[in-house]
Amino acid sequence: MKTISDFNFQNKKALIRVDFNVPLDDQFIVTDATRIEAAKPTIDKIISDGGSVILMSHLGRPKGIEDEFSLKHIVDKVSEILKTDVKFVSDCIGEKAESAAQNLKPGEILLLENLRFYQEEEAGDVEFSKKLAKLGDIYVNDAFGTAHRAHASTTIIAQFFPNNKCFGLLMAKEIESLNKVLKNSEKPVTAVLGGSKVSSKITVIENILDKVDHMIIGGGMTFTFVKALGGNIGNSICEDDKLDLALEILRLAKEKNVDIHIPVDVVVANAFSNEAETKITDVTKIPDGWQGLDAGPKSLENFKKVILESKTILWNGPLGVFEMPNFANGTIELGNFIAEATKNGAFSLVGGGDSVAAVKQFGFEHKVSYVSTGGGAMLEMLEGKILPGIAAILD
Ligand code: AMP
């Protein structure tokens, strides 16, 4: 796996695909700069080698050229984080972009305009990719969040750098962390899968059954399994068309010697509201009119035991409706168990949109081994897919 550490960038122009798709408020101020900060180590290494940097990214989903999606809005923030005046050019291909790139001196950084101002970007257009490729000497992909898309700047462009393409440090770290769970994992391996629906996680569950010793299933998914097994789930969320699938997963798990752990008790509420009346019931005896919104204390005891015995832990999806404080306890406690296991030497990887939000909200970010930045990309890797953005560099 080639990374920027395998290159010396002295007097070279690095063309880096970054993921600067950051949230902006109505004054066009960046409200969360995590993604910009995440790209800093890669940029710093190239600059300290004596190279120059050309940054390309998308922002939002513009339909053609739309000022509100211009990357000019983030130039100040990028400059602040990189501690240098970043130049900006109002196009990503063509004469203007080419001359800005050409005039770049070692140590200088140029940010190109939004790639998605051209529909050729998402279409993976070869000619467009070729025009982008003209701008740099070495292509670096550091945008894990878009690695599952075969877009021009993430995948197609790589063919124009047969010997001069590599991963940035962020991307390398993501791949390495996922491989620690999927390929070179220390046993016992436990996956915690929560969230709302079985349907959105089914491919992950199926692929991961071959890699883990324990699987904890929590969150809204619980009730499809419990109902399939004949329990009363009251008004809990359930996918009735996935009952057979749930039974099939349980059968497969048995065949593959994977221990499945489902909540045995739950916090139920008489409405989907933080103000609702709550009580704790057996997961198979939820009265009509009540719905399960969080894991109960006995379940958490069981999960704790499994987590503390694990050497590798993957966490995707909350154990309850953590956005409401009254149903956040299970997710917080799970975070505590994983933090403790990590402190004892386990490798823990958290990823997928909502679990990252939960981890940040409850302050576990630095208590787990790695928090993945790519929601969709990470899920696709967990599903066993080979991401086009990764394959293009490995080719
Ligand atoms: P996902 O995007 O599939 O990871 O699902 C995350 C969402 O699942 C969060 O917004 C949670 O509020 C929700 N969720 C977790 N547990 C439950 C539950 N028992 N009932 C309904 N929604 C839930």
Coordinates of C-alpha atoms and ligand atoms in Angstrom, one line a residue:
M1 CA 0.0 0.0 0.0
K2 CA 1.7 3.2 -1.2
T3 CA 1.3 6.2 1.0
I4 CA 2.8 9.7 0.9
S5 CA 5.6 8.4 3.2
D6 CA 6.9 6.5 0.1
F7 CA 7.5 9.7 -1.8
N8 CA 9.7 12.8 -1.5
F9 CA 7.7 15.8 -2.7
Q10 CA 10.6 18.2 -3.1
N11 CA 9.8 20.5 -6.0
K12 CA 6.8 18.4 -6.8
K13 CA 3.2 19.4 -7.1
A14 CA 0.9 17.1 -5.1
L15 CA -2.7 17.0 -6.3
I16 CA -4.7 15.9 -3.3
R17 CA -8.3 14.8 -3.2
V18 CA -9.5 15.9 0.2
D19 CA -12.9 15.8 1.7
F20 CA -13.6 19.4 2.6
N21 CA -17.4 18.9 2.4
V22 CA -17.8 20.7 5.7
P23 CA -21.0 22.2 7.2
L24 CA -21.5 26.0 6.8
D25 CA -24.0 28.2 8.6
D26 CA -26.2 30.8 6.8
Q27 CA -23.3 33.3 7.0
F28 CA -21.0 30.8 5.2
I29 CA -19.0 30.2 8.4
V30 CA -17.6 26.7 8.8
T31 CA -19.3 25.2 11.8
D32 CA -17.3 22.0 12.1
A33 CA -13.7 21.9 10.7
T34 CA -12.9 18.3 11.6
R35 CA -12.5 17.2 8.0
I36 CA -10.1 20.1 7.3
E37 CA -8.1 19.3 10.4
A38 CA -8.0 15.6 9.4
A39 CA -6.2 16.4 6.2
K40 CA -3.5 18.6 7.8
P41 CA -0.9 15.9 8.5
T42 CA -0.8 14.9 4.8
I43 CA -0.5 18.5 3.7
D44 CA 2.1 19.3 6.3
K45 CA 4.3 16.3 5.2
I46 CA 4.3 17.4 1.6
I47 CA 5.1 21.0 2.4
S48 CA 7.9 20.0 4.8
D49 CA 9.4 17.9 2.0
G50 CA 9.6 21.1 -0.1
G51 CA 6.6 20.4 -2.3
S52 CA 3.5 22.4 -3.2
V53 CA -0.1 21.3 -2.7
I54 CA -3.1 21.6 -4.9
L55 CA -6.3 20.7 -3.0
M56 CA -9.5 19.5 -4.7
S57 CA -12.8 18.7 -3.0
H58 CA -16.5 18.8 -3.5
L59 CA -18.9 20.8 -1.2
G60 CA -22.5 19.8 -1.0
R61 CA -24.6 18.9 -4.0
P62 CA -24.7 21.8 -6.3
K63 CA -26.6 21.7 -9.6
G64 CA -24.0 23.4 -11.8
I65 CA -22.3 26.6 -10.6
E66 CA -24.0 27.9 -7.5
D67 CA -22.3 30.5 -5.3
E68 CA -23.5 29.1 -2.1
F69 CA -21.5 25.9 -2.8
S70 CA -18.3 27.8 -3.7
L71 CA -15.2 26.6 -1.8
K72 CA -14.2 30.3 -1.6
H73 CA -16.2 30.3 1.6
I74 CA -13.8 28.0 3.4
V75 CA -10.5 29.6 2.3
D76 CA -10.1 31.5 5.5
K77 CA -10.8 28.5 7.7
V78 CA -8.4 26.3 5.6
S79 CA -5.7 29.1 5.9
E80 CA -6.2 29.3 9.6
I81 CA -5.9 25.6 10.2
L82 CA -2.9 25.2 7.8
K83 CA -1.3 28.3 9.3
T84 CA -0.5 29.8 5.9
D85 CA -2.4 31.9 3.3
V86 CA -4.0 29.4 1.0
K87 CA -4.6 30.6 -2.6
F88 CA -7.9 30.0 -4.3
V89 CA -8.8 29.7 -8.0
S90 CA -12.4 29.9 -9.1
D91 CA -12.3 26.9 -11.4
C92 CA -10.9 23.4 -11.0
I93 CA -9.9 22.7 -14.6
G94 CA -9.0 24.8 -17.7
E95 CA -6.6 27.7 -18.2
K96 CA -7.2 29.6 -15.0
A97 CA -6.6 26.5 -12.8
E98 CA -3.6 25.4 -14.9
S99 CA -1.8 28.7 -14.6
A100 CA -2.6 29.0 -10.9
A101 CA -1.1 25.5 -10.4
Q102 CA 1.9 26.2 -12.6
N103 CA 2.8 29.4 -10.7
L104 CA 2.7 27.6 -7.4
K105 CA 6.1 27.6 -5.6
P106 CA 7.3 25.1 -3.1
G107 CA 5.6 25.6 0.3
E108 CA 2.5 27.1 -1.3
I109 CA -1.0 25.7 -1.2
L110 CA -3.8 26.2 -3.8
L111 CA -7.5 25.3 -3.3
L112 CA -9.5 24.6 -6.4
E113 CA -13.2 25.5 -6.9
N114 CA -15.8 22.9 -6.1
L115 CA -15.4 19.8 -8.4
R116 CA -19.1 19.2 -8.5
F117 CA -19.6 22.5 -10.4
Y118 CA -19.0 20.1 -13.3
Q119 CA -21.4 17.1 -13.6
E120 CA -18.5 15.3 -15.1
E121 CA -17.1 14.8 -11.6
E122 CA -19.8 12.5 -10.4
A123 CA -20.1 10.9 -13.8
G124 CA -16.5 9.8 -13.6
D125 CA -15.7 11.4 -16.9
V126 CA -12.3 10.5 -18.3
E127 CA -11.7 13.7 -20.2
F128 CA -12.5 15.8 -17.1
S129 CA -10.2 13.6 -15.0
K130 CA -7.4 14.1 -17.6
K131 CA -7.8 17.9 -17.2
L132 CA -7.6 17.6 -13.5
A133 CA -4.6 15.3 -13.8
K134 CA -2.7 18.0 -15.7
L135 CA -2.5 20.1 -12.6
G136 CA -0.1 18.0 -10.5
D137 CA 2.9 15.6 -10.5
I138 CA 1.7 13.2 -7.9
Y139 CA -1.9 12.2 -7.1
V140 CA -2.8 11.7 -3.5
N141 CA -6.1 10.4 -2.3
D142 CA -6.9 11.4 1.3
A143 CA -10.7 11.5 1.0
F144 CA -11.9 8.4 2.7
G145 CA -15.5 9.7 2.9
T146 CA -15.9 9.6 -0.9
A147 CA -13.7 6.5 -1.6
H148 CA -16.8 4.4 -2.3
R149 CA -17.7 6.6 -5.3
A150 CA -16.1 6.1 -8.7
H151 CA -16.0 9.8 -9.3
A152 CA -13.4 11.6 -11.6
S153 CA -11.3 13.0 -8.8
T154 CA -11.5 10.0 -6.4
T155 CA -11.0 7.1 -8.9
I156 CA -10.8 7.8 -12.6
I157 CA -8.0 10.3 -12.3
A158 CA -5.6 7.7 -10.8
Q159 CA -5.0 6.1 -14.2
F160 CA -3.1 9.3 -15.3
F161 CA -0.5 8.7 -12.5
P162 CA 0.5 5.1 -13.0
N163 CA 3.6 5.4 -10.9
N164 CA 2.8 8.5 -9.0
K165 CA -0.3 7.8 -7.0
C166 CA -0.7 7.1 -3.3
F167 CA -2.8 7.4 -0.2
G168 CA -2.7 10.3 2.2
L169 CA -2.2 9.6 5.9
L170 CA -5.8 9.9 6.8
M171 CA -6.9 7.4 4.2
A172 CA -4.0 5.0 5.1
K173 CA -5.1 5.2 8.8
E174 CA -8.7 4.4 7.9
I175 CA -7.7 1.4 5.8
E176 CA -5.3 0.2 8.4
S177 CA -7.9 0.5 11.2
L178 CA -10.6 -1.4 9.3
N179 CA -8.1 -4.1 8.4
K180 CA -7.3 -4.5 12.1
V181 CA -10.9 -5.4 12.6
L182 CA -11.6 -7.3 9.3
K183 CA -8.3 -9.0 8.5
N184 CA -5.6 -9.1 11.2
S185 CA -7.9 -9.0 14.2
E186 CA -6.9 -10.2 17.7
K187 CA -9.6 -12.5 19.1
P188 CA -12.1 -12.4 20.6
V189 CA -13.6 -10.0 18.1
T190 CA -17.0 -8.3 19.0
A191 CA -19.1 -6.3 16.7
V192 CA -21.8 -4.1 18.2
L193 CA -24.5 -3.2 15.7
G194 CA -27.2 -0.9 16.7
G195 CA -29.3 1.8 15.0
S196 CA -32.8 1.7 13.7
K197 CA -33.2 -0.8 11.0
V198 CA -32.1 -4.3 10.1
S199 CA -32.5 -3.6 6.4
S200 CA -29.7 -0.9 6.3
K201 CA -27.3 -3.2 8.2
I202 CA -28.1 -6.6 6.7
T203 CA -25.1 -6.8 4.3
V204 CA -22.8 -5.7 7.1
I205 CA -24.1 -8.3 9.4
E206 CA -23.8 -11.1 6.8
N207 CA -20.2 -10.2 5.9
I208 CA -19.1 -9.6 9.5
L209 CA -20.4 -13.0 10.7
D210 CA -17.3 -14.5 9.2
K211 CA -15.0 -12.2 11.1
V212 CA -16.4 -12.0 14.6
D213 CA -16.8 -14.2 17.7
H214 CA -19.6 -12.1 19.3
M215 CA -22.2 -9.9 17.8
I216 CA -24.2 -7.6 20.0
I217 CA -27.4 -6.5 18.3
G218 CA -29.1 -3.4 19.8
G219 CA -31.1 -0.4 19.1
G220 CA -34.3 -0.5 17.0
M221 CA -33.1 -3.7 15.2
T222 CA -33.6 -5.7 18.4
F223 CA -37.3 -5.8 18.0
T224 CA -37.3 -7.4 14.5
F225 CA -35.3 -10.3 16.0
V226 CA -37.4 -10.5 19.2
K227 CA -40.7 -10.6 17.2
A228 CA -39.2 -13.2 14.8
L229 CA -38.5 -15.3 17.9
G230 CA -42.1 -15.0 19.0
G231 CA -41.8 -12.2 21.7
N232 CA -44.3 -9.4 22.3
I233 CA -42.7 -6.1 21.2
G234 CA -45.7 -3.8 21.8
N235 CA -45.4 -0.7 19.6
S236 CA -41.6 -1.0 19.1
I237 CA -40.1 -0.3 15.7
C238 CA -40.1 -3.4 13.6
E239 CA -39.6 -4.5 10.0
D240 CA -42.2 -7.1 9.5
D241 CA -40.9 -8.0 6.1
K242 CA -37.5 -8.9 7.6
L243 CA -38.6 -11.5 10.2
D244 CA -37.5 -14.4 8.1
L245 CA -34.2 -12.7 7.5
A246 CA -33.7 -12.2 11.2
L247 CA -34.2 -15.9 11.8
E248 CA -31.8 -16.7 8.9
I249 CA -29.1 -14.5 10.5
L250 CA -29.5 -16.3 13.8
R251 CA -29.2 -19.6 12.0
L252 CA -26.1 -18.5 10.1
A253 CA -24.5 -17.2 13.3
K254 CA -25.0 -20.6 15.0
E255 CA -23.5 -22.3 12.0
K256 CA -20.5 -20.0 12.1
N257 CA -20.1 -20.3 15.9
V258 CA -20.9 -16.6 16.5
D259 CA -22.5 -15.8 19.8
I260 CA -25.4 -13.3 19.2
H261 CA -26.3 -11.1 22.2
I262 CA -29.7 -9.3 22.0
P263 CA -31.0 -7.1 24.8
V264 CA -33.0 -9.2 27.4
D265 CA -34.6 -6.1 29.0
V266 CA -35.5 -2.7 27.6
V267 CA -36.5 0.8 28.7
V268 CA -40.0 1.2 27.3
A269 CA -42.0 4.4 26.8
N270 CA -45.7 5.0 26.2
A271 CA -44.8 7.5 23.4
F272 CA -41.8 8.3 21.2
S273 CA -40.9 11.3 23.3
N274 CA -38.3 12.2 26.0
E275 CA -41.3 13.3 28.2
A276 CA -43.1 9.9 27.9
E277 CA -43.7 7.7 30.9
T278 CA -41.1 4.9 31.1
K279 CA -40.5 1.6 32.7
I280 CA -38.3 -1.4 32.3
T281 CA -39.7 -4.7 30.9
D282 CA -38.5 -8.0 29.6
V283 CA -37.8 -7.6 25.9
T284 CA -40.2 -10.3 25.0
K285 CA -43.1 -8.9 27.2
I286 CA -43.6 -5.3 26.0
P287 CA -47.2 -4.3 26.6
D288 CA -49.3 -2.9 23.7
G289 CA -49.0 0.9 23.6
W290 CA -45.4 0.8 24.8
Q291 CA -42.2 0.8 22.7
G292 CA -38.6 -0.1 23.5
L293 CA -36.3 2.9 23.2
D294 CA -33.1 1.8 25.1
A295 CA -31.3 -1.2 26.4
G296 CA -32.2 -2.2 30.0
P297 CA -29.8 -2.8 33.0
K298 CA -29.6 -6.6 32.7
S299 CA -28.8 -6.3 29.0
L300 CA -26.0 -3.8 29.8
E301 CA -24.5 -6.2 32.4
N302 CA -24.4 -8.9 29.7
F303 CA -22.9 -6.6 27.1
K304 CA -20.3 -5.3 29.6
K305 CA -19.0 -8.9 30.1
V306 CA -18.7 -9.5 26.4
I307 CA -17.0 -6.2 25.7
L308 CA -14.5 -6.5 28.5
E309 CA -13.4 -9.9 27.3
S310 CA -12.9 -8.7 23.7
K311 CA -9.6 -7.8 22.2
T312 CA -11.1 -6.2 19.1
I313 CA -14.3 -4.2 19.1
L314 CA -16.2 -2.7 16.2
W315 CA -19.1 -0.3 17.1
N316 CA -21.7 0.9 14.6
G317 CA -25.0 2.3 15.6
P318 CA -26.5 3.4 19.0
L319 CA -28.2 1.1 21.5
G320 CA -31.1 3.4 21.9
V321 CA -32.6 6.7 20.9
F322 CA -29.6 8.5 22.3
E323 CA -30.8 11.9 20.9
M324 CA -33.3 11.9 23.8
P325 CA -31.6 12.1 27.2
N326 CA -34.0 9.6 28.8
F327 CA -33.0 6.9 26.3
A328 CA -29.3 7.7 26.0
N329 CA -28.1 5.6 28.9
G330 CA -27.5 2.4 27.0
T331 CA -25.4 4.1 24.4
I332 CA -23.4 6.0 27.0
E333 CA -22.8 2.8 29.1
L334 CA -21.7 0.9 26.0
G335 CA -19.2 3.7 25.3
N336 CA -17.9 3.4 28.8
F337 CA -17.4 -0.4 28.5
I338 CA -15.6 0.1 25.1
A339 CA -13.4 2.8 26.7
E340 CA -12.5 0.5 29.5
A341 CA -11.7 -2.4 27.2
T342 CA -9.6 0.0 25.1
K343 CA -7.7 1.1 28.2
N344 CA -7.1 -2.6 29.0
G345 CA -5.5 -3.0 25.5
A346 CA -8.3 -3.8 23.1
F347 CA -8.5 -2.2 19.7
S348 CA -11.7 -0.4 19.2
L349 CA -13.1 1.1 16.0
V350 CA -16.2 3.3 15.9
G351 CA -17.8 4.3 12.7
G352 CA -21.0 5.1 10.9
G353 CA -22.7 8.4 11.0
D354 CA -24.8 8.2 14.2
S355 CA -22.3 6.3 16.3
V356 CA -19.7 9.0 15.5
A357 CA -22.2 11.7 16.6
A358 CA -22.9 9.7 19.8
V359 CA -19.2 9.2 20.5
K360 CA -18.5 12.9 20.1
Q361 CA -21.5 14.0 22.0
F362 CA -20.7 11.9 25.1
G363 CA -16.9 12.5 25.0
F364 CA -15.6 9.1 24.0
E365 CA -13.7 10.3 21.0
H366 CA -10.3 10.0 22.6
K367 CA -11.1 6.9 24.6
V368 CA -11.5 4.6 21.7
S369 CA -8.7 3.5 19.3
Y370 CA -10.1 5.0 16.2
V371 CA -13.1 6.9 15.0
S372 CA -13.7 6.5 11.3
T373 CA -14.6 9.6 9.3
G374 CA -16.3 7.9 6.5
G375 CA -19.9 6.8 7.2
G376 CA -20.9 5.3 3.8
A377 CA -17.4 4.3 2.8
M378 CA -16.8 2.5 6.1
L379 CA -20.1 0.6 5.9
E380 CA -19.3 -0.5 2.4
M381 CA -15.9 -1.8 3.6
L382 CA -17.7 -3.6 6.4
E383 CA -20.0 -5.1 3.7
G384 CA -16.9 -6.6 2.2
K385 CA -16.9 -4.4 -0.9
I386 CA -13.7 -3.2 -2.5
L387 CA -14.0 0.6 -2.7
P388 CA -13.2 2.1 -6.1
G389 CA -11.1 4.9 -4.6
I390 CA -8.9 2.4 -2.8
A391 CA -8.7 0.0 -5.8
A392 CA -7.6 2.8 -8.1
I393 CA -4.5 3.4 -6.0
L394 CA -3.7 -0.2 -5.4
D395 CA -3.9 -1.1 -9.2
Ligands
AMP1 P1 -28.8 4.2 12.0 O1 -28.7 5.4 11.2 O2 -29.4 3.0 11.4 O3 -27.4 3.8 12.7 O4 -29.8 4.5 13.2 C1 -29.5 5.5 14.1 C2 -30.8 5.9 14.8 O5 -31.5 4.7 15.4 C3 -30.7 6.9 15.8 O6 -31.2 8.1 15.4 C4 -31.5 6.3 17.0 O7 -32.4 7.3 17.5 C5 -32.3 5.2 16.3 N1 -32.7 4.2 17.3 C6 -32.0 3.5 18.1 N2 -32.7 2.7 18.9 C7 -34.0 2.9 18.6 C8 -35.2 2.3 19.0 N3 -35.3 1.4 20.0 N4 -36.3 2.7 18.4 C9 -36.3 3.6 17.4 N5 -35.2 4.2 17.0 C10 -34.0 3.8 17.5

